[in-house]
């Protein structure tokens, strides 16, 4: 009897321990699941740029001509606002080494630069020297910010020239981009194209933008979507991202008012990001999903505030937007 009692007692203890272990595992599992759920929920509620560990950049064109005169002071303010990444629009009267020193001093990086199609420092110049200069600054992407205007338009207003481009002119630009991009790629620099709104002027059943997208080699040429100009042309940035996944790797985060009338002549009613007609809460994640990784705030004149104040308004919106 004593032996049977001992056996029953041991069996009871084993079952009790097993039961406690199962309860412990279930509790631990529930705790882990709860923590994971809370973490996922927290990540979903985190601001877009924080969640994706991306800097909010600024295209320095937004700061106007005073930037060249007050480079160090304005870059210090840009960094104080919270920007960590900048995109150049010209060398601001400095050498590449001077620009790099100014960016380093302000704690900023400059991974992208707008390079003109013409001129000795442009895509038509010495590409080996251009690549060397960009490496000094830290630039990885050279973006052609405007079409190469045919010589027959020399001296003409850009609005007029852009609207009179033929399909052959746009095909020539696509070939030009492919040619220059092949050289720069070997030097470690990515080539891209930035749109305005005249690229969307109808050319029969196509547009200049469509010709550029279809005529350039995806392994060589990328695109920087200027959302404000796409919208001003009456086109849908969501549809473009969906139609050409992976082709847009950079974006100008530019907002416009609903009063903007559809046009192809460089007209828009600008405003700070978050104050216009563009749905950034939907567009930012759509852009990310389509391959965009470089986001640069940009604003066209006229400004309702001082330029740096407008930059802060836009940064504050973008830094907090949950998308």
XYZ file of C-alpha atoms in Angstrom:
323
model
C 0.000 0.000 0.000
C 2.785 2.365 0.946
C 4.477 1.698 -2.425
C 1.221 2.312 -4.372
C 0.653 5.531 -2.425
C 4.165 6.702 -3.289
C 3.627 5.945 -6.958
C 0.308 7.826 -6.971
C 1.970 10.731 -5.208
C 4.832 10.876 -7.723
C 2.430 10.686 -10.661
C 0.402 13.552 -9.214
C 3.523 15.665 -8.809
C 4.634 14.923 -12.377
C 1.206 15.912 -13.726
C 1.237 19.052 -11.599
C 4.674 20.055 -12.849
C 3.675 19.354 -16.459
C 0.513 21.393 -16.001
C 2.474 24.270 -14.544
C 4.933 24.042 -17.447
C 2.123 24.130 -19.996
C 0.544 27.123 -18.255
C 3.928 28.811 -18.155
C 4.507 28.224 -21.852
C 1.034 29.480 -22.721
C 1.550 32.554 -20.574
C 4.953 33.197 -22.101
C 3.544 32.718 -25.578
C 0.707 35.102 -24.857
C 3.147 37.659 -23.509
C 5.373 37.315 -26.585
C 2.398 37.596 -28.953
C 1.131 40.601 -27.011
C 4.509 42.281 -27.201
C 4.800 41.539 -30.922
C 1.280 42.864 -31.545
C 2.001 45.985 -29.540
C 5.267 46.423 -31.430
C 3.558 46.035 -34.793
C 0.810 48.440 -33.781
C 3.405 50.911 -32.544
C 5.359 50.615 -35.797
C 2.220 51.210 -37.826
C 1.514 54.343 -35.806
C 5.073 55.681 -36.106
C 5.649 58.585 -38.493
C 6.476 57.539 -42.055
C 10.088 58.708 -42.179
C 10.899 57.415 -38.700
C 9.390 54.019 -39.465
C 11.428 53.611 -42.645
C 14.570 55.173 -41.155
C 14.733 57.728 -43.973
C 15.846 61.354 -43.678
C 13.566 64.186 -44.741
C 15.604 65.926 -47.428
C 15.425 69.408 -48.929
C 16.144 70.542 -52.493
C 18.256 73.648 -51.898
C 16.605 75.449 -54.830
C 13.784 76.092 -52.337
C 15.983 78.550 -50.439
C 16.528 80.885 -53.378
C 19.469 83.160 -54.254
C 20.288 84.161 -50.673
C 21.615 80.660 -49.992
C 24.772 81.320 -52.007
C 25.448 84.512 -50.008
C 24.774 82.983 -46.585
C 25.694 79.359 -47.173
C 27.000 78.401 -43.722
C 24.274 80.262 -41.820
C 21.430 78.892 -43.930
C 22.762 75.331 -43.850
C 23.016 75.594 -40.065
C 19.355 76.632 -39.957
C 18.393 73.797 -42.313
C 20.063 71.335 -39.943
C 18.455 72.966 -36.898
C 15.018 72.564 -38.492
C 15.742 68.834 -38.683
C 16.739 68.171 -42.278
C 19.657 65.753 -42.590
C 19.862 65.359 -46.356
C 20.091 67.989 -49.106
C 19.981 68.018 -52.888
C 22.066 70.535 -54.803
C 20.840 72.734 -57.633
C 24.155 74.106 -58.908
C 27.420 74.605 -57.045
C 26.410 77.943 -55.439
C 29.636 79.589 -56.548
C 31.721 77.103 -54.540
C 34.155 74.384 -55.455
C 33.185 70.768 -54.735
C 35.627 70.725 -51.816
C 34.130 73.915 -50.356
C 30.622 72.475 -50.665
C 31.665 69.266 -48.935
C 33.248 71.240 -46.107
C 30.079 73.334 -45.700
C 27.841 70.256 -45.593
C 30.145 68.487 -43.133
C 30.202 71.562 -40.895
C 26.392 71.617 -40.795
C 26.110 67.855 -40.260
C 24.358 67.344 -43.602
C 24.826 64.841 -46.414
C 24.298 65.577 -50.104
C 23.561 62.314 -51.953
C 21.888 63.946 -54.968
C 22.553 66.914 -57.240
C 20.797 68.551 -60.177
C 23.218 68.762 -63.085
C 22.328 70.850 -66.134
C 22.256 69.117 -69.533
C 24.462 71.768 -71.140
C 27.652 73.543 -70.115
C 31.163 72.516 -69.052
C 29.945 71.272 -65.650
C 26.896 69.579 -67.128
C 26.067 66.317 -68.837
C 27.529 67.691 -72.083
C 30.898 68.385 -70.463
C 33.746 66.223 -69.185
C 31.927 63.338 -67.493
C 35.058 61.997 -65.807
C 35.613 65.369 -64.128
C 31.922 65.620 -63.268
C 32.037 62.228 -61.567
C 35.185 63.187 -59.639
C 33.577 66.423 -58.456
C 30.406 64.629 -57.358
C 32.417 62.054 -55.424
C 34.148 64.880 -53.505
C 30.757 66.276 -52.476
C 29.376 62.831 -51.662
C 26.793 62.819 -54.465
C 25.625 59.426 -55.693
C 22.828 60.533 -58.066
C 23.212 63.105 -60.851
C 19.751 64.289 -61.878
C 19.104 66.145 -65.140
C 16.562 68.724 -63.922
C 15.310 69.851 -67.300
C 15.197 68.627 -70.878
C 18.063 69.243 -73.262
C 16.540 72.082 -75.303
C 17.302 71.810 -79.036
C 19.488 74.554 -80.479
C 16.603 75.899 -82.573
C 15.048 77.176 -79.329
C 18.151 79.077 -78.192
C 16.984 82.287 -76.533
C 13.357 81.170 -76.411
C 11.272 81.168 -73.240
C 11.396 77.762 -71.560
C 7.595 77.607 -71.464
C 7.516 78.067 -75.221
C 10.315 75.577 -75.887
C 8.878 72.898 -73.629
C 5.500 73.077 -75.295
C 6.948 72.875 -78.811
C 9.085 69.791 -78.347
C 8.378 67.036 -80.863
C 8.328 63.287 -80.272
C 11.725 63.089 -82.004
C 13.090 65.743 -79.609
C 12.040 63.619 -76.643
C 13.489 60.471 -78.209
C 16.760 62.370 -78.670
C 16.678 63.273 -74.960
C 16.107 59.620 -74.029
C 19.129 58.571 -76.112
C 21.177 61.394 -74.579
C 20.338 60.184 -71.067
C 21.208 56.580 -71.938
C 24.561 57.625 -73.398
C 25.596 59.797 -70.453
C 24.263 57.337 -67.877
C 26.342 54.490 -69.310
C 29.526 56.521 -68.801
C 28.617 57.790 -65.333
C 27.552 54.342 -64.144
C 31.099 53.090 -64.711
C 32.273 55.957 -62.497
C 29.834 54.996 -59.725
C 27.242 57.727 -60.333
C 23.551 57.084 -61.029
C 21.858 59.229 -63.693
C 18.258 60.404 -63.388
C 15.704 62.793 -64.865
C 13.466 65.241 -63.004
C 10.136 66.235 -64.557
C 8.287 69.517 -64.791
C 4.834 69.649 -66.352
C 5.588 70.312 -70.033
C 6.713 66.661 -70.356
C 3.014 65.784 -70.131
C 1.839 67.895 -73.080
C 0.012 65.569 -75.508
C 1.958 64.367 -78.548
C -0.642 62.380 -80.442
C -1.319 59.328 -78.297
C 1.771 59.785 -76.123
C 3.685 62.412 -74.109
C 7.294 63.434 -73.678
C 7.306 61.802 -70.247
C 6.098 58.494 -71.638
C 8.749 58.629 -74.368
C 11.459 59.221 -71.747
C 10.236 56.430 -69.493
C 9.968 53.923 -72.343
C 13.046 55.087 -74.237
C 15.552 55.016 -71.385
C 17.281 51.874 -70.148
C 15.984 50.978 -66.636
C 19.425 49.615 -65.758
C 20.959 53.015 -66.493
C 18.425 55.814 -65.995
C 16.211 56.479 -63.007
C 13.603 59.196 -62.440
C 12.876 61.785 -59.781
C 9.149 62.462 -59.653
C 8.197 66.051 -58.932
C 4.727 65.452 -57.517
C 3.688 69.100 -57.708
C 4.430 69.334 -61.423
C 2.835 65.944 -62.175
C -0.339 67.129 -60.438
C -0.239 70.549 -62.108
C -0.206 68.732 -65.453
C -3.447 67.014 -64.488
C -1.818 63.602 -64.096
C -2.074 61.159 -61.212
C 1.195 60.392 -59.392
C -0.331 57.174 -57.997
C -1.068 55.910 -61.511
C 2.466 56.750 -62.667
C 4.073 54.898 -59.772
C 1.876 51.880 -60.479
C 2.529 51.947 -64.225
C 6.314 52.237 -63.851
C 7.346 50.389 -60.661
C 11.010 50.766 -59.835
C 11.621 53.605 -62.312
C 11.124 56.385 -59.751
C 13.765 56.238 -57.015
C 13.587 59.863 -55.841
C 10.742 62.299 -55.249
C 10.278 66.030 -54.877
C 7.735 66.366 -52.110
C 6.006 69.465 -53.446
C 2.455 70.544 -52.655
C 0.118 72.779 -54.648
C -3.230 74.412 -53.976
C -6.485 73.136 -55.447
C -6.745 76.441 -57.338
C -3.971 75.249 -59.691
C -5.362 74.942 -63.190
C -4.140 72.078 -65.379
C -1.396 73.327 -67.705
C 1.885 72.373 -69.377
C 3.551 75.788 -69.062
C 5.263 75.827 -65.663
C 2.322 77.326 -63.761
C 1.118 76.239 -60.336
C -0.207 77.705 -57.069
C 2.393 76.528 -54.554
C 2.038 76.008 -50.825
C 3.774 74.262 -47.938
C 3.612 70.457 -47.786
C 0.436 69.340 -46.029
C -1.410 72.542 -46.897
C -2.363 71.672 -50.466
C -4.368 69.191 -52.491
C -1.988 66.196 -52.460
C -2.800 63.248 -50.168
C 0.631 62.587 -48.653
C -0.700 59.993 -46.203
C -1.473 57.790 -49.193
C 1.248 58.919 -51.576
C 4.304 58.508 -49.352
C 3.743 54.779 -48.682
C 2.761 54.235 -52.330
C 6.021 55.866 -53.414
C 8.032 53.762 -50.972
C 6.346 50.579 -52.219
C 7.200 51.570 -55.817
C 10.902 52.011 -54.995
C 11.331 55.663 -54.004
C 13.991 56.105 -51.318
C 15.133 59.722 -51.697
C 12.513 62.255 -50.596
C 13.272 65.990 -50.929
C 10.958 68.811 -49.907
C 10.814 71.505 -52.564
C 8.647 74.592 -52.953
C 8.222 77.005 -55.837
C 7.799 80.771 -55.437
C 5.851 82.835 -54.589
C 6.094 82.130 -50.857
C 3.570 83.223 -48.224
C 6.333 83.109 -45.583
C 10.085 83.519 -45.464
C 11.632 80.604 -47.363
C 13.218 79.000 -44.306
C 9.960 79.394 -42.393
C 8.111 77.586 -45.178
C 10.775 74.879 -45.086
C 10.169 74.433 -41.349
C 6.388 74.234 -41.820
C 6.852 71.492 -44.414
C 9.468 69.640 -42.377
C 7.301 69.658 -39.254
C 4.417 68.165 -41.242
C 6.571 65.481 -42.853
C 8.371 64.553 -39.645
C 5.052 63.782 -37.957
C 2.897 62.429 -40.772
C 1.781 58.842 -40.190
C 1.511 57.209 -43.592
